[in-house]
Short mmCIF file of C-alpha atoms and ligand atoms in Angstrom, two decimals:
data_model
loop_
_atom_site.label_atom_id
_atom_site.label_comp_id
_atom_site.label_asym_id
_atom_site.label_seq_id
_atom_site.Cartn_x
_atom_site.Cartn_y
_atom_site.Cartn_z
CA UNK A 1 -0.30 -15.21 -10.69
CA UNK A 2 0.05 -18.28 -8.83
CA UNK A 3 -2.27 -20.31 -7.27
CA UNK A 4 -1.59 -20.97 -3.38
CA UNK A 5 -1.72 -24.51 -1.90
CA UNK A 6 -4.46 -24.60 1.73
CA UNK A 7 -1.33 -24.49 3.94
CA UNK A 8 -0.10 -21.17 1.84
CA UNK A 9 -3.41 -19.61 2.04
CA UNK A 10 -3.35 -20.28 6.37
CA UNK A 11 0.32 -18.89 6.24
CA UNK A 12 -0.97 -15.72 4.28
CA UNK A 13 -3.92 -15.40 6.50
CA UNK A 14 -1.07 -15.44 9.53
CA UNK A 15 1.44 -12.59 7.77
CA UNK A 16 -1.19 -10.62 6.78
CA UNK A 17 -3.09 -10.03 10.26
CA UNK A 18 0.70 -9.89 11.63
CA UNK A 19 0.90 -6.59 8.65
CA UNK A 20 -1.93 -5.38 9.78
CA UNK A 21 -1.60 -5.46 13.59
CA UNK A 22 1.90 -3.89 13.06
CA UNK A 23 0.28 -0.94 10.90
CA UNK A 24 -2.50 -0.72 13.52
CA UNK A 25 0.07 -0.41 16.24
CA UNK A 26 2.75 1.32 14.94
CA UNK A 27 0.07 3.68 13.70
CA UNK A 28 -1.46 4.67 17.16
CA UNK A 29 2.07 6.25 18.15
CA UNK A 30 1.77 8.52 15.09
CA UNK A 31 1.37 12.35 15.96
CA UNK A 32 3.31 15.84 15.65
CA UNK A 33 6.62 16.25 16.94
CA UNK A 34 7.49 12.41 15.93
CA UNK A 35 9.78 11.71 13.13
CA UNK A 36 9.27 9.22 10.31
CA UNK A 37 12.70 7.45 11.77
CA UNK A 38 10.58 7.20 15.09
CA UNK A 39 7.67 5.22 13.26
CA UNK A 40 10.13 2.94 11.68
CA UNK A 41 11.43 1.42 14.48
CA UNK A 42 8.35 1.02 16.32
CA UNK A 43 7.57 -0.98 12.90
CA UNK A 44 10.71 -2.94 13.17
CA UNK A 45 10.82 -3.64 16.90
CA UNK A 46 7.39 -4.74 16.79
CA UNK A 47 7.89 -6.95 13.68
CA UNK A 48 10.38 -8.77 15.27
CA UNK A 49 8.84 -9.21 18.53
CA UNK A 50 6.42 -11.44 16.91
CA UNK A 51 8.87 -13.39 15.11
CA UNK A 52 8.70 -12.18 11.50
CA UNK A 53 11.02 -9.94 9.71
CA UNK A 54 10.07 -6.33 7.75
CA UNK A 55 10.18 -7.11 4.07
CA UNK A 56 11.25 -3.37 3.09
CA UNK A 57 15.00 -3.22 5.21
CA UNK A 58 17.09 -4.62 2.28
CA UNK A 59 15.08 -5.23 -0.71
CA UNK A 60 17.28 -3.95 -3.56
CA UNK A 61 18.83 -2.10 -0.85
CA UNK A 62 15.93 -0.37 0.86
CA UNK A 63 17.16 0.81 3.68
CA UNK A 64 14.57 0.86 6.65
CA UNK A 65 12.05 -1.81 7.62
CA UNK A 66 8.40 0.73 6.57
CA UNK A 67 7.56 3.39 3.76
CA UNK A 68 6.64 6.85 5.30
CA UNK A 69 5.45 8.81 2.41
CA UNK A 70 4.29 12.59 4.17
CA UNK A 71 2.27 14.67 2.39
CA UNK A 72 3.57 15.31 -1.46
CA UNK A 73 5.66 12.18 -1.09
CA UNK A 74 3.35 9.83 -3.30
CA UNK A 75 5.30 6.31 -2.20
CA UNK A 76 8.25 4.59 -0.95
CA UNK A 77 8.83 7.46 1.58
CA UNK A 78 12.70 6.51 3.02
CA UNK A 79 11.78 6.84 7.26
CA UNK A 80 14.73 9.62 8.60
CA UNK A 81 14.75 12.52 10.47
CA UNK A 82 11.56 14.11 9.07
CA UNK A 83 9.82 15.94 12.12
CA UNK A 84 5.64 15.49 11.61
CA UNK A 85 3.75 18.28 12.25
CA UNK A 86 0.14 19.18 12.64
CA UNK A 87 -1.68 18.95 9.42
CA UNK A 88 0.56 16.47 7.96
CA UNK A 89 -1.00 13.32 5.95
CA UNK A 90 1.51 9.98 6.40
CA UNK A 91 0.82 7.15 4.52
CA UNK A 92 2.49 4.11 6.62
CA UNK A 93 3.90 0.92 4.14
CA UNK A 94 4.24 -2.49 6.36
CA UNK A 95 5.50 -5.74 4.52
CA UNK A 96 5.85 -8.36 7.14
CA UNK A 97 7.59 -11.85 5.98
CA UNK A 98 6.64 -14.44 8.21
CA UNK A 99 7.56 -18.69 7.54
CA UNK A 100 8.62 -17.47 4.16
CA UNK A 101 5.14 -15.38 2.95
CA UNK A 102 4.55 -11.86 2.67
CA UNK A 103 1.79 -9.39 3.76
CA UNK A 104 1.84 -6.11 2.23
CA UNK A 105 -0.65 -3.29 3.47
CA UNK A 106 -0.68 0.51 3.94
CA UNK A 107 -2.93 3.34 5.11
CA UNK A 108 -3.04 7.32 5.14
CA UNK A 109 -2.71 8.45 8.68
CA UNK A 110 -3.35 12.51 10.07
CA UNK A 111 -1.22 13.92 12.20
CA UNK A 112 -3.46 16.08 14.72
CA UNK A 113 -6.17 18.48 12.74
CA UNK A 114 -5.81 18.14 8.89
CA UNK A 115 -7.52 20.27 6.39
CA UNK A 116 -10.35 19.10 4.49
CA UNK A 117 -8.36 19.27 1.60
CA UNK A 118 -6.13 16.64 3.23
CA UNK A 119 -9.26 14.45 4.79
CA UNK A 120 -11.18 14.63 1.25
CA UNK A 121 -7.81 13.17 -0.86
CA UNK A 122 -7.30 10.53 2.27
CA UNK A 123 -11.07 9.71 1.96
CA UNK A 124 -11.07 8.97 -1.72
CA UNK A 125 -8.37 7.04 -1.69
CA UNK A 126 -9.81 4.54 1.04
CA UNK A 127 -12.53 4.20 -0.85
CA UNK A 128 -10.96 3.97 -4.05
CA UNK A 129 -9.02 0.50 -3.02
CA UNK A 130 -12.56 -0.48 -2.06
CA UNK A 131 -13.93 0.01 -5.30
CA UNK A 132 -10.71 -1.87 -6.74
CA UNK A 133 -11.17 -4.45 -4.12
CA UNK A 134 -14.90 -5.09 -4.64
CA UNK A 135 -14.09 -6.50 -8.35
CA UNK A 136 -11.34 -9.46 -7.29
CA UNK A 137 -12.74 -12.43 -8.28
CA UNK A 138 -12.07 -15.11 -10.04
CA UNK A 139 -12.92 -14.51 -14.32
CA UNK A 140 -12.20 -10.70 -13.74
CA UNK A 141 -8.77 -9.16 -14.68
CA UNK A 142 -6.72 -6.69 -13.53
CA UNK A 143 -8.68 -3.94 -16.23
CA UNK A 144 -11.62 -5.16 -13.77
CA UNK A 145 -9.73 -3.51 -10.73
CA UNK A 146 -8.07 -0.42 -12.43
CA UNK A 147 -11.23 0.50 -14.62
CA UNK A 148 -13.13 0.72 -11.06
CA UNK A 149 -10.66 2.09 -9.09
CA UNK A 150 -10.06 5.28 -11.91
CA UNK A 151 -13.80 5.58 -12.54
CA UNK A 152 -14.35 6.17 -9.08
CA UNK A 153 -11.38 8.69 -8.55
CA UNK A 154 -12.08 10.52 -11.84
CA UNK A 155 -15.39 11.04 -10.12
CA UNK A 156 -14.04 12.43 -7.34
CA UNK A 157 -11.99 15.25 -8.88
CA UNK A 158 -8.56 13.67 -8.29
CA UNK A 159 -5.86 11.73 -10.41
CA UNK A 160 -4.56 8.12 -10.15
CA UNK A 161 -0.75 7.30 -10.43
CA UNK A 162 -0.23 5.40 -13.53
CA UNK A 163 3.30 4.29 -12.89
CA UNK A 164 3.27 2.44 -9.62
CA UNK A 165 0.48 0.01 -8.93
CA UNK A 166 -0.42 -3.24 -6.94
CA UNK A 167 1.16 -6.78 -7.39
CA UNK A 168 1.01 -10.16 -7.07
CA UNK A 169 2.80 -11.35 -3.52
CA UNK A 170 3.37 -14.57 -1.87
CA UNK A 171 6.72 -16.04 -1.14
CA UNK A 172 8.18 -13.04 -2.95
CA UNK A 173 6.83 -9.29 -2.13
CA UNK A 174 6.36 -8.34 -5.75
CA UNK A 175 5.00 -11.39 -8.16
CA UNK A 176 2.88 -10.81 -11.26
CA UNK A 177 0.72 -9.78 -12.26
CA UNK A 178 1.42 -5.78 -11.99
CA UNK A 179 -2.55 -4.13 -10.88
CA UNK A 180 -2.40 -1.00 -12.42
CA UNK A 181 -5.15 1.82 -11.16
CA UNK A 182 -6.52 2.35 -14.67
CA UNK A 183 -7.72 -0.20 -17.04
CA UNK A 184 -10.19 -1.31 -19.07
CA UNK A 185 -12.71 -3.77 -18.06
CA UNK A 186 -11.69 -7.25 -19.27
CA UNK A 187 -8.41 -6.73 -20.20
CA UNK A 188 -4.84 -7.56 -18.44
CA UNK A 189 -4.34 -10.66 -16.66
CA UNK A 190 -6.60 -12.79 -15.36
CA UNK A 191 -7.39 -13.27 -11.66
CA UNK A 192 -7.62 -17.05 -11.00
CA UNK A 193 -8.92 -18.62 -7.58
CA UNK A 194 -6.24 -18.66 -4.62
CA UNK A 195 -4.07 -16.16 -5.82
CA UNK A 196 -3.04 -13.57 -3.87
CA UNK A 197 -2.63 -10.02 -4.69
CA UNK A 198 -2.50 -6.37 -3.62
CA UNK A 199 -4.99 -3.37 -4.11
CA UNK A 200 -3.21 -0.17 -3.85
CA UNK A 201 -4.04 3.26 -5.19
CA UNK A 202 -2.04 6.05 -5.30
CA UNK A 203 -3.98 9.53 -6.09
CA UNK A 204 -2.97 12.86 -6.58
CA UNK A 205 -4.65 16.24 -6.38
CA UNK A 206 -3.48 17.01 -9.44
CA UNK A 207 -2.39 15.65 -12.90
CA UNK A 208 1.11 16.77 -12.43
CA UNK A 209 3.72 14.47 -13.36
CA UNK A 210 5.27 12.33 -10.59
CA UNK A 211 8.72 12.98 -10.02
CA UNK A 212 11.43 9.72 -9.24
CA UNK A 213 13.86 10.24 -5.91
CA UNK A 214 17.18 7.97 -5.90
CA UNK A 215 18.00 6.14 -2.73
CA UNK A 216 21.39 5.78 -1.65
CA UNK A 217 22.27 2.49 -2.64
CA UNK A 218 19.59 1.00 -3.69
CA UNK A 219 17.94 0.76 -6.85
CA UNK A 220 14.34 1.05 -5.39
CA UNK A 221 12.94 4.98 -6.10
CA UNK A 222 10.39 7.24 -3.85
CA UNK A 223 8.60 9.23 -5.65
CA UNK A 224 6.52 13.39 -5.12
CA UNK A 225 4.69 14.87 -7.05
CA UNK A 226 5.97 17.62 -9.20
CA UNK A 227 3.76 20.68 -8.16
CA UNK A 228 3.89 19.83 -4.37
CA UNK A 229 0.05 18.64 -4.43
CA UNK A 230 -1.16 16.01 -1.56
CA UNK A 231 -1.13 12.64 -2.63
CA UNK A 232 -2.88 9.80 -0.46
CA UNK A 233 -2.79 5.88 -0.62
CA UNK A 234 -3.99 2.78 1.08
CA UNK A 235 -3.41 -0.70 0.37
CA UNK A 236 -4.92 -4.32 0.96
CA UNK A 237 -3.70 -7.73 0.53
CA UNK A 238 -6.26 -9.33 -0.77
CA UNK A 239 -7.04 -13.31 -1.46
CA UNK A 240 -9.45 -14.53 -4.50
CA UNK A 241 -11.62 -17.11 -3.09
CA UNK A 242 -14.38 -19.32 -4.25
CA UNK A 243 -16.71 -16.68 -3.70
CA UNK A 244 -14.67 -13.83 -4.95
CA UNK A 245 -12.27 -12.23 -2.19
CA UNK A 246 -11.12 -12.20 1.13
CA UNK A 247 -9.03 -9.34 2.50
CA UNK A 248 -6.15 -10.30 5.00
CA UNK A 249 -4.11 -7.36 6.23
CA UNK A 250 -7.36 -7.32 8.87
CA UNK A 251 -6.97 -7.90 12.38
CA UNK A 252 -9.47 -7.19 15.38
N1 MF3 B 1 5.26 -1.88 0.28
C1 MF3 B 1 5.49 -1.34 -1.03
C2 MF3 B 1 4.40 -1.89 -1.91
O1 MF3 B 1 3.28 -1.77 -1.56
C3 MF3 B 1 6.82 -1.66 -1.58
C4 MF3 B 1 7.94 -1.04 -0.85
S1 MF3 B 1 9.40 -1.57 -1.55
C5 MF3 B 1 10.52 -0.84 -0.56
O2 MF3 B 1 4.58 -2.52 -2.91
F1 MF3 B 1 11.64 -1.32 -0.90
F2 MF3 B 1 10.43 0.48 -0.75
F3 MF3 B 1 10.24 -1.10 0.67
CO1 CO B 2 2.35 -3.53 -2.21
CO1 CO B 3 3.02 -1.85 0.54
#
């Protein structure tokens, strides 16, 4: 984890409101009938309007500028022709790159009336990045974040994705340390002041394995789970400060 310089911490403070107006707008055009494709390029249009470029279209070959991960799809959901329909859970993934910094953030959107199976997963996970956010500070370690964030899921009856995880992100998208959702308190790397990192759960219904996707052409994988259950995510970019965090995929 590397420490950002004042002038990287007010060019991370620009990319990720940029992130999270894009998700924000891009998000408010989300509802049955549309297809993942659809969101995308609302995503990439409006990234580009604003001068800043999607982090996703290219990286080891990704192919589209957002994530669209629907229902069972647990991450890195490749944006095509899917149709969304009523009932549906989307989690939306926007990386903007703006004067050479990234901001990384994602939430779990409904498409028209969802069951409360569906609001209850999308629920927990929102709160569980909370919980994971609430220990970044300086002195704690990634065990800090993963130890709260699977406490608090355990709790709630559903499973965290082991695999996949937050990151360390700055001038590149993914920089270490790796923040896995489980942990034990006190142990993995060490958060120091001004560095930058993401909170990101993944959670499952179930404790069925998670299946890997290829993508055509690139070596990046998406990911369902294996019995078909709903899995929901959100993520937060997320400064350590003097006084212990400050979250900037916000905007008004
Ligand atoms: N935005 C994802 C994350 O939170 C990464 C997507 S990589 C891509 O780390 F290539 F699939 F876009
Ligand atoms: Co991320
Ligand atoms: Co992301």
């Amino acid at each position: 984890m590397t420490r950002k310089t004042a002038s990287d911490v007010a060019a991370m403070e620009k990319v990720g409101r940029l992130a999270a107006e894009t998700l924000k707008y891009a998000g408010s055009f989300i509802k049955a009938g549309m297809t993942t494709e659809e969101i995308d390029k609302i995503v990439h249009e409006y990234t580009l309007s604003k001068g800043a470029k999607p982090a996703p279209l290219g990286y080891h070959g990704f192919p589209k500028a957002s994530c669209t991960s629907v229902n069972e799809v647990v991450c890195h959901g490749v944006p095509d022709s899917t149709v969304l329909k009523d009932g549906d859970i989307v989690n939306l993934d926007v990386t903007c790159i703006l004067n050479g910094f990234h901001g990384d953030t994602s939430r779990t959107f409904f498409v028209g009336d969802v069951s409360d199976a569906a609001k209850n997963i999308t629920d927990a996970a929102f709160e569980a990045m909370n919980k994971g956010i609430e220990q970044v500070k300086a002195g704690n370690t990634t065990g800090d974040i993963g130890f709260a964030i699977n406490k608090y899921v355990t709790r709630r009856g559903y499973h965290i994705v082991r695999d996949i995880g937050g990151h360390g992100i700055g001038k590149k998208f993914h920089e270490e340390p790796f923040v896995p959702s489980y942990g034990k308190k006190g142990k993995g790397a060490k958060l120091i002041k001004w560095g930058c990192l993401t909170v990101e759960p993944m959670i499952n219904e179930t404790d069925a394995r998670i299946i890997e996707h290829d993508i055509k052409d690139s070596s990046i994988k998406w990911y369902t789970t294996e019995d078909s259950c709903l899995s929901a995510q959100f993520e937060h970019t997320v400064l350590i400060t003097d006084e212990g965090y400050q979250i900037l995929t916000v905007c008004d």
